[in-house]
CSV table of C-alpha atoms in Angstrom, one decimal:
chain,number,residue,atom,x,y,z
A,1,UNK,CA,235.6,-86.9,187.2
A,2,UNK,CA,234.8,-90.1,185.0
A,3,UNK,CA,232.9,-89.8,181.8
A,4,UNK,CA,231.3,-92.3,179.9
A,5,UNK,CA,232.6,-91.9,175.9
A,6,UNK,CA,230.1,-92.8,173.3
A,7,UNK,CA,231.8,-95.0,170.9
A,8,UNK,CA,232.9,-93.2,167.8
A,9,UNK,CA,231.8,-95.5,165.7
A,10,UNK,CA,228.3,-95.9,166.6
A,11,UNK,CA,226.4,-93.2,165.1
A,12,UNK,CA,223.1,-93.7,167.2
A,13,UNK,CA,225.4,-92.8,170.3
A,14,UNK,CA,227.4,-89.9,168.4
A,15,UNK,CA,226.1,-88.3,166.0
A,16,UNK,CA,228.7,-85.7,165.9
A,17,UNK,CA,231.2,-88.8,165.7
A,18,UNK,CA,233.5,-86.8,167.8
A,19,UNK,CA,236.7,-88.8,168.8
A,20,UNK,CA,236.9,-90.4,171.9
A,21,UNK,CA,240.3,-89.1,171.9
A,22,UNK,CA,238.9,-85.3,171.6
A,23,UNK,CA,236.5,-86.0,174.4
A,24,UNK,CA,239.4,-87.1,177.2
A,25,UNK,CA,241.7,-84.3,176.0
A,26,UNK,CA,238.6,-82.0,176.6
A,27,UNK,CA,238.2,-83.5,179.8
A,28,UNK,CA,242.0,-82.9,180.9
A,29,UNK,CA,241.8,-79.5,179.8
A,30,UNK,CA,238.6,-78.4,181.3
A,31,UNK,CA,240.0,-80.3,184.8
A,32,UNK,CA,243.0,-77.9,184.2
A,33,UNK,CA,241.0,-75.0,184.1
A,34,UNK,CA,241.0,-74.3,180.7
A,35,UNK,CA,237.5,-72.4,180.2
A,36,UNK,CA,237.4,-72.4,176.5
A,37,UNK,CA,237.7,-76.4,177.8
A,38,UNK,CA,235.0,-75.8,180.0
A,39,UNK,CA,232.7,-74.7,178.0
A,40,UNK,CA,232.6,-76.9,175.3
A,41,UNK,CA,232.2,-80.0,177.6
A,42,UNK,CA,229.6,-78.5,178.8
A,43,UNK,CA,227.8,-78.5,175.9
A,44,UNK,CA,228.7,-81.5,174.8
A,45,UNK,CA,227.2,-83.3,178.2
A,46,UNK,CA,224.0,-81.2,177.4
A,47,UNK,CA,223.6,-82.9,174.2
A,48,UNK,CA,225.4,-86.0,174.7
A,49,UNK,CA,227.8,-85.6,171.8
A,50,UNK,CA,230.8,-87.8,172.6
A,51,UNK,CA,229.7,-88.8,176.4
A,52,UNK,CA,226.7,-89.7,178.0
A,53,UNK,CA,224.3,-86.7,178.2
A,54,UNK,CA,224.2,-85.4,181.3
A,55,UNK,CA,222.5,-82.0,181.9
A,56,UNK,CA,223.3,-81.3,185.5
A,57,UNK,CA,226.8,-81.9,185.2
A,58,UNK,CA,227.2,-79.9,182.0
A,59,UNK,CA,225.7,-76.8,183.2
A,60,UNK,CA,228.6,-77.2,186.7
A,61,UNK,CA,231.1,-77.1,183.7
A,62,UNK,CA,229.5,-73.9,182.2
A,63,UNK,CA,229.2,-72.6,185.8
A,64,UNK,CA,233.2,-72.9,185.8
A,65,UNK,CA,233.7,-71.1,182.7
A,66,UNK,CA,231.5,-68.3,183.8
A,67,UNK,CA,233.3,-67.9,186.8
A,68,UNK,CA,235.8,-67.5,184.6
A,69,UNK,CA,234.2,-64.6,182.4
A,70,UNK,CA,234.1,-67.0,179.3
A,71,UNK,CA,231.6,-65.1,176.7
A,72,UNK,CA,230.0,-68.2,175.3
A,73,UNK,CA,229.9,-69.9,179.1
A,74,UNK,CA,227.5,-66.9,180.4
A,75,UNK,CA,225.6,-66.9,177.4
A,76,UNK,CA,225.0,-70.9,177.8
A,77,UNK,CA,224.6,-70.9,181.1
A,78,UNK,CA,222.1,-68.0,180.9
A,79,UNK,CA,219.9,-69.8,178.0
A,80,UNK,CA,220.0,-72.7,180.7
A,81,UNK,CA,218.2,-70.4,183.4
A,82,UNK,CA,215.8,-69.0,180.8
A,83,UNK,CA,214.7,-73.0,180.0
A,84,UNK,CA,215.1,-74.3,183.9
A,85,UNK,CA,217.8,-76.8,182.0
A,86,UNK,CA,220.1,-78.3,184.5
A,87,UNK,CA,219.0,-75.5,187.0
A,88,UNK,CA,215.7,-73.7,188.2
A,89,UNK,CA,214.0,-71.4,185.7
A,90,UNK,CA,215.1,-68.0,186.5
A,91,UNK,CA,214.7,-65.7,183.6
A,92,UNK,CA,216.3,-63.0,185.5
A,93,UNK,CA,219.2,-64.5,186.2
A,94,UNK,CA,219.5,-65.9,183.3
A,95,UNK,CA,219.0,-62.5,181.9
A,96,UNK,CA,222.3,-60.8,183.9
A,97,UNK,CA,224.6,-63.7,182.7
A,98,UNK,CA,223.8,-63.1,179.1
A,99,UNK,CA,223.9,-59.3,179.7
A,100,UNK,CA,227.7,-60.1,181.1
A,101,UNK,CA,227.5,-61.8,178.3
A,102,UNK,CA,227.0,-59.2,175.9
A,103,UNK,CA,228.6,-56.3,177.6
A,104,UNK,CA,232.3,-58.6,175.9
A,105,UNK,CA,231.0,-57.4,172.2
A,106,UNK,CA,230.1,-60.8,171.1
A,107,UNK,CA,227.8,-60.6,167.8
A,108,UNK,CA,225.6,-63.7,169.0
A,109,UNK,CA,225.4,-62.5,172.7
A,110,UNK,CA,224.3,-59.2,171.7
A,111,UNK,CA,221.6,-60.5,169.6
A,112,UNK,CA,220.3,-62.6,172.1
A,113,UNK,CA,220.5,-59.9,174.5
A,114,UNK,CA,218.4,-58.1,171.8
A,115,UNK,CA,215.5,-60.8,171.6
A,116,UNK,CA,215.3,-60.7,175.5
A,117,UNK,CA,213.7,-57.1,175.6
A,118,UNK,CA,212.1,-57.6,172.3
A,119,UNK,CA,209.6,-60.4,174.5
A,120,UNK,CA,210.4,-59.1,177.9
A,121,UNK,CA,212.4,-62.2,179.1
A,122,UNK,CA,213.9,-61.6,182.3
A,123,UNK,CA,214.0,-57.7,181.6
A,124,UNK,CA,211.6,-55.4,180.5
A,125,UNK,CA,210.1,-55.3,177.3
A,126,UNK,CA,211.6,-52.4,175.6
A,127,UNK,CA,211.3,-52.0,171.8
A,128,UNK,CA,214.7,-49.4,171.6
A,129,UNK,CA,216.8,-51.2,174.3
A,130,UNK,CA,215.9,-54.4,171.6
A,131,UNK,CA,216.9,-52.0,168.4
A,132,UNK,CA,220.5,-50.9,170.1
A,133,UNK,CA,221.5,-54.6,170.9
A,134,UNK,CA,220.4,-55.3,167.8
A,135,UNK,CA,222.3,-52.8,165.3
A,136,UNK,CA,225.5,-53.8,167.5
A,137,UNK,CA,225.2,-57.6,166.8
A,138,UNK,CA,224.6,-56.7,163.2
A,139,UNK,CA,227.4,-54.1,162.3
A,140,UNK,CA,229.6,-57.1,163.2
A,141,UNK,CA,228.0,-59.1,160.2
A,142,UNK,CA,225.9,-61.7,162.8
A,143,UNK,CA,223.6,-62.6,159.8
A,144,UNK,CA,220.7,-63.1,162.0
A,145,UNK,CA,221.1,-59.9,163.2
A,146,UNK,CA,220.9,-58.2,160.5
A,147,UNK,CA,217.6,-59.8,159.4
A,148,UNK,CA,215.8,-58.5,162.8
A,149,UNK,CA,217.5,-55.5,162.0
A,150,UNK,CA,216.1,-54.7,158.9
A,151,UNK,CA,212.5,-56.3,160.0
A,152,UNK,CA,212.8,-53.5,162.6
A,153,UNK,CA,213.3,-50.8,160.4
A,154,UNK,CA,210.5,-51.8,158.1
A,155,UNK,CA,208.0,-52.0,161.0
A,156,UNK,CA,209.3,-49.0,163.0
A,157,UNK,CA,209.9,-51.0,165.8
A,158,UNK,CA,212.6,-49.3,168.2
A,159,UNK,CA,213.7,-46.9,165.7
A,160,UNK,CA,211.7,-44.8,163.2
A,161,UNK,CA,210.3,-46.5,160.6
A,162,UNK,CA,213.2,-46.4,157.1
A,163,UNK,CA,212.2,-48.8,154.2
A,164,UNK,CA,215.5,-47.8,152.8
A,165,UNK,CA,217.7,-48.9,155.6
A,166,UNK,CA,215.4,-52.0,156.2
A,167,UNK,CA,216.1,-53.1,152.8
A,168,UNK,CA,219.6,-52.6,152.9
A,169,UNK,CA,219.9,-54.7,156.4
A,170,UNK,CA,217.9,-57.2,154.4
A,171,UNK,CA,220.1,-57.8,151.5
A,172,UNK,CA,222.9,-58.1,153.5
A,173,UNK,CA,221.4,-61.0,155.5
A,174,UNK,CA,220.0,-62.4,152.6
A,175,UNK,CA,223.8,-62.5,151.0
A,176,UNK,CA,224.3,-64.4,154.4
A,177,UNK,CA,221.5,-67.1,153.8
A,178,UNK,CA,219.4,-65.8,156.6
A,179,UNK,CA,216.0,-67.2,156.0
A,180,UNK,CA,213.6,-65.2,157.6
A,181,UNK,CA,215.5,-62.4,155.7
A,182,UNK,CA,214.4,-64.0,152.8
A,183,UNK,CA,210.6,-64.2,154.0
A,184,UNK,CA,210.3,-60.7,154.9
A,185,UNK,CA,211.8,-59.0,151.8
A,186,UNK,CA,209.6,-61.7,149.9
A,187,UNK,CA,206.4,-59.9,151.2
A,188,UNK,CA,207.6,-56.8,150.6
A,189,UNK,CA,208.0,-57.2,146.8
A,190,UNK,CA,204.5,-58.7,147.1
A,191,UNK,CA,203.0,-56.2,149.0
A,192,UNK,CA,205.7,-53.1,146.9
A,193,UNK,CA,206.3,-51.5,150.3
A,194,UNK,CA,209.7,-50.0,149.9
A,195,UNK,CA,210.2,-51.7,146.4
A,196,UNK,CA,208.4,-51.4,143.4
A,197,UNK,CA,205.9,-54.3,143.6
A,198,UNK,CA,207.4,-57.7,141.9
A,199,UNK,CA,205.5,-60.8,142.4
A,200,UNK,CA,208.3,-62.9,140.4
A,201,UNK,CA,210.9,-61.5,142.3
A,202,UNK,CA,208.9,-62.1,145.5
A,203,UNK,CA,207.9,-65.4,144.6
A,204,UNK,CA,211.7,-66.6,144.1
A,205,UNK,CA,212.2,-65.1,147.5
A,206,UNK,CA,209.7,-67.0,149.3
A,207,UNK,CA,210.8,-70.0,147.6
A,208,UNK,CA,214.0,-70.1,148.8
A,209,UNK,CA,212.9,-69.0,152.4
A,210,UNK,CA,210.0,-72.0,152.4
A,211,UNK,CA,212.7,-74.1,151.7
A,212,UNK,CA,214.6,-73.4,153.8
A,213,UNK,CA,212.3,-74.5,156.0
A,214,UNK,CA,210.5,-71.1,157.3
A,215,UNK,CA,207.2,-71.6,158.3
A,216,UNK,CA,205.8,-68.6,157.6
A,217,UNK,CA,207.0,-68.5,154.0
A,218,UNK,CA,205.5,-72.0,153.6
A,219,UNK,CA,202.2,-70.9,154.8
A,220,UNK,CA,201.9,-67.6,152.3
A,221,UNK,CA,202.9,-70.0,149.1
A,222,UNK,CA,200.3,-72.2,150.6
A,223,UNK,CA,197.4,-69.2,150.5
A,224,UNK,CA,198.9,-68.5,146.7
A,225,UNK,CA,198.6,-72.0,145.2
A,226,UNK,CA,194.9,-72.2,147.4
A,227,UNK,CA,194.0,-69.2,145.8
A,228,UNK,CA,196.4,-68.5,142.5
A,229,UNK,CA,197.4,-65.1,141.7
A,230,UNK,CA,199.5,-62.8,139.0
A,231,UNK,CA,202.6,-65.9,139.1
A,232,UNK,CA,201.1,-68.9,140.1
A,233,UNK,CA,197.8,-70.8,139.1
A,234,UNK,CA,195.5,-72.6,141.7
A,235,UNK,CA,197.3,-75.8,142.7
A,236,UNK,CA,195.3,-77.2,145.8
A,237,UNK,CA,197.7,-80.6,145.9
A,238,UNK,CA,201.0,-78.1,146.4
A,239,UNK,CA,198.8,-75.5,148.9
A,240,UNK,CA,197.9,-78.5,151.0
A,241,UNK,CA,201.6,-80.0,150.7
A,242,UNK,CA,203.0,-76.4,151.5
A,243,UNK,CA,200.1,-76.1,154.6
A,244,UNK,CA,201.5,-79.2,156.1
A,245,UNK,CA,204.9,-78.1,156.1
A,246,UNK,CA,204.2,-75.2,157.7
A,247,UNK,CA,201.4,-77.0,160.3
A,248,UNK,CA,204.0,-79.4,161.2
A,249,UNK,CA,205.9,-76.7,162.4
A,250,UNK,CA,203.2,-75.4,164.3
A,251,UNK,CA,201.7,-72.1,162.6
A,252,UNK,CA,198.2,-72.0,163.7
A,253,UNK,CA,196.7,-70.8,160.4
A,254,UNK,CA,198.5,-73.4,158.5
A,255,UNK,CA,197.0,-75.9,160.8
A,256,UNK,CA,193.4,-74.7,160.6
A,257,UNK,CA,194.4,-75.1,156.4
A,258,UNK,CA,195.0,-78.8,157.1
A,259,UNK,CA,191.6,-79.0,158.9
A,260,UNK,CA,189.7,-77.6,156.3
A,261,UNK,CA,191.3,-79.8,153.8
A,262,UNK,CA,190.8,-83.4,155.5
A,263,UNK,CA,186.7,-81.8,157.0
A,264,UNK,CA,186.3,-81.1,153.1
A,265,UNK,CA,188.3,-83.4,150.9
A,266,UNK,CA,190.2,-80.9,149.0
A,267,UNK,CA,194.0,-80.8,148.3
A,268,UNK,CA,193.8,-84.6,147.1
A,269,UNK,CA,193.2,-86.0,150.6
A,270,UNK,CA,189.7,-88.1,151.4
A,271,UNK,CA,187.5,-86.2,154.1
A,272,UNK,CA,188.2,-87.3,157.7
A,273,UNK,CA,186.9,-85.8,160.5
A,274,UNK,CA,189.2,-87.4,162.6
A,275,UNK,CA,192.4,-86.1,161.0
A,276,UNK,CA,190.2,-82.4,160.7
A,277,UNK,CA,189.8,-82.7,164.6
A,278,UNK,CA,193.7,-83.4,165.3
A,279,UNK,CA,194.4,-80.2,163.4
A,280,UNK,CA,191.5,-77.8,164.4
A,281,UNK,CA,192.6,-78.5,167.7
A,282,UNK,CA,196.2,-77.6,167.6
A,283,UNK,CA,195.7,-74.6,165.7
A,284,UNK,CA,192.6,-73.6,168.7
A,285,UNK,CA,195.2,-74.2,171.4
A,286,UNK,CA,197.2,-71.8,170.2
A,287,UNK,CA,194.3,-69.5,169.7
A,288,UNK,CA,192.7,-70.0,166.1
A,289,UNK,CA,189.2,-68.2,166.5
A,290,UNK,CA,187.6,-70.7,163.5
A,291,UNK,CA,189.3,-73.6,164.5
A,292,UNK,CA,187.9,-73.4,167.9
A,293,UNK,CA,184.3,-72.9,166.7
A,294,UNK,CA,184.9,-75.9,164.3
A,295,UNK,CA,185.9,-78.3,167.1
A,296,UNK,CA,181.9,-79.0,168.5
A,297,UNK,CA,181.2,-79.6,164.6
A,298,UNK,CA,184.2,-82.2,164.5
A,299,UNK,CA,182.4,-83.6,167.6
A,300,UNK,CA,179.1,-83.9,166.3
A,301,UNK,CA,180.4,-85.2,163.0
A,302,UNK,CA,182.7,-88.2,164.9
A,303,UNK,CA,179.9,-88.8,166.8
A,304,UNK,CA,177.7,-89.4,163.8
A,305,UNK,CA,179.8,-91.0,161.5
A,306,UNK,CA,182.9,-92.5,163.3
A,307,UNK,CA,185.4,-90.7,161.7
């Protein structure tokens, strides 16, 4: 097998800066049948790390390792089938491979299986099964699963609602830095659900989640600054900045808010109907009703004002 290795000194070709010698040794081990090496090589080929990107070739190495029962290879190959990366898209086959991986007891694989059942991807949607797989993963200390498990208890998804148990798991996830758990617990403190209402604690958690890139936290904080509340003063500039962060990540309500800013000229920006239309369209494509209603108005403005 011939692979084109990226120069380890050229970060434009090799973001991970993986030494060429390591890649060559990896190929040697993979060709000798080492399942771990085959899996890593598959990942390198899919991502273009240290070697020229070749998705189809990467999938072939995943398949070789999966045939040996390697859990990470089964998970990665399953994800390829879910997305149609290097293979025809086949959610059922993807879910079957991921189940085989999860049954080996890996926390990440179990968490992925939970997600499939939660959303009905390749398997029938089943909240109870989603909870069961998530609980297995969370009990092994997987932070993402702990956060999701906490939310399941809080909202009664696949299990009886239990705020105390939910908050316990959210706090476990937060100790490991889980962003989504920070957002969830921040919302609980804001609403006083399962904990005494505490807007200052809520603000701290939401700020942390927003800085970590959580788009829902960014949107919620943006609303706080737009209207003001007990712990933050109204600041339209900060509100728009937060809405833009969330909007750029596809949060439809934030996209709508950015559209209103450019339509009416608030938050430190001038009226720009073309920019407003762009954001209204983005939100409308995701089913945002108010944004859909704004589009004909934007067309009229653009035809009349030319901007």
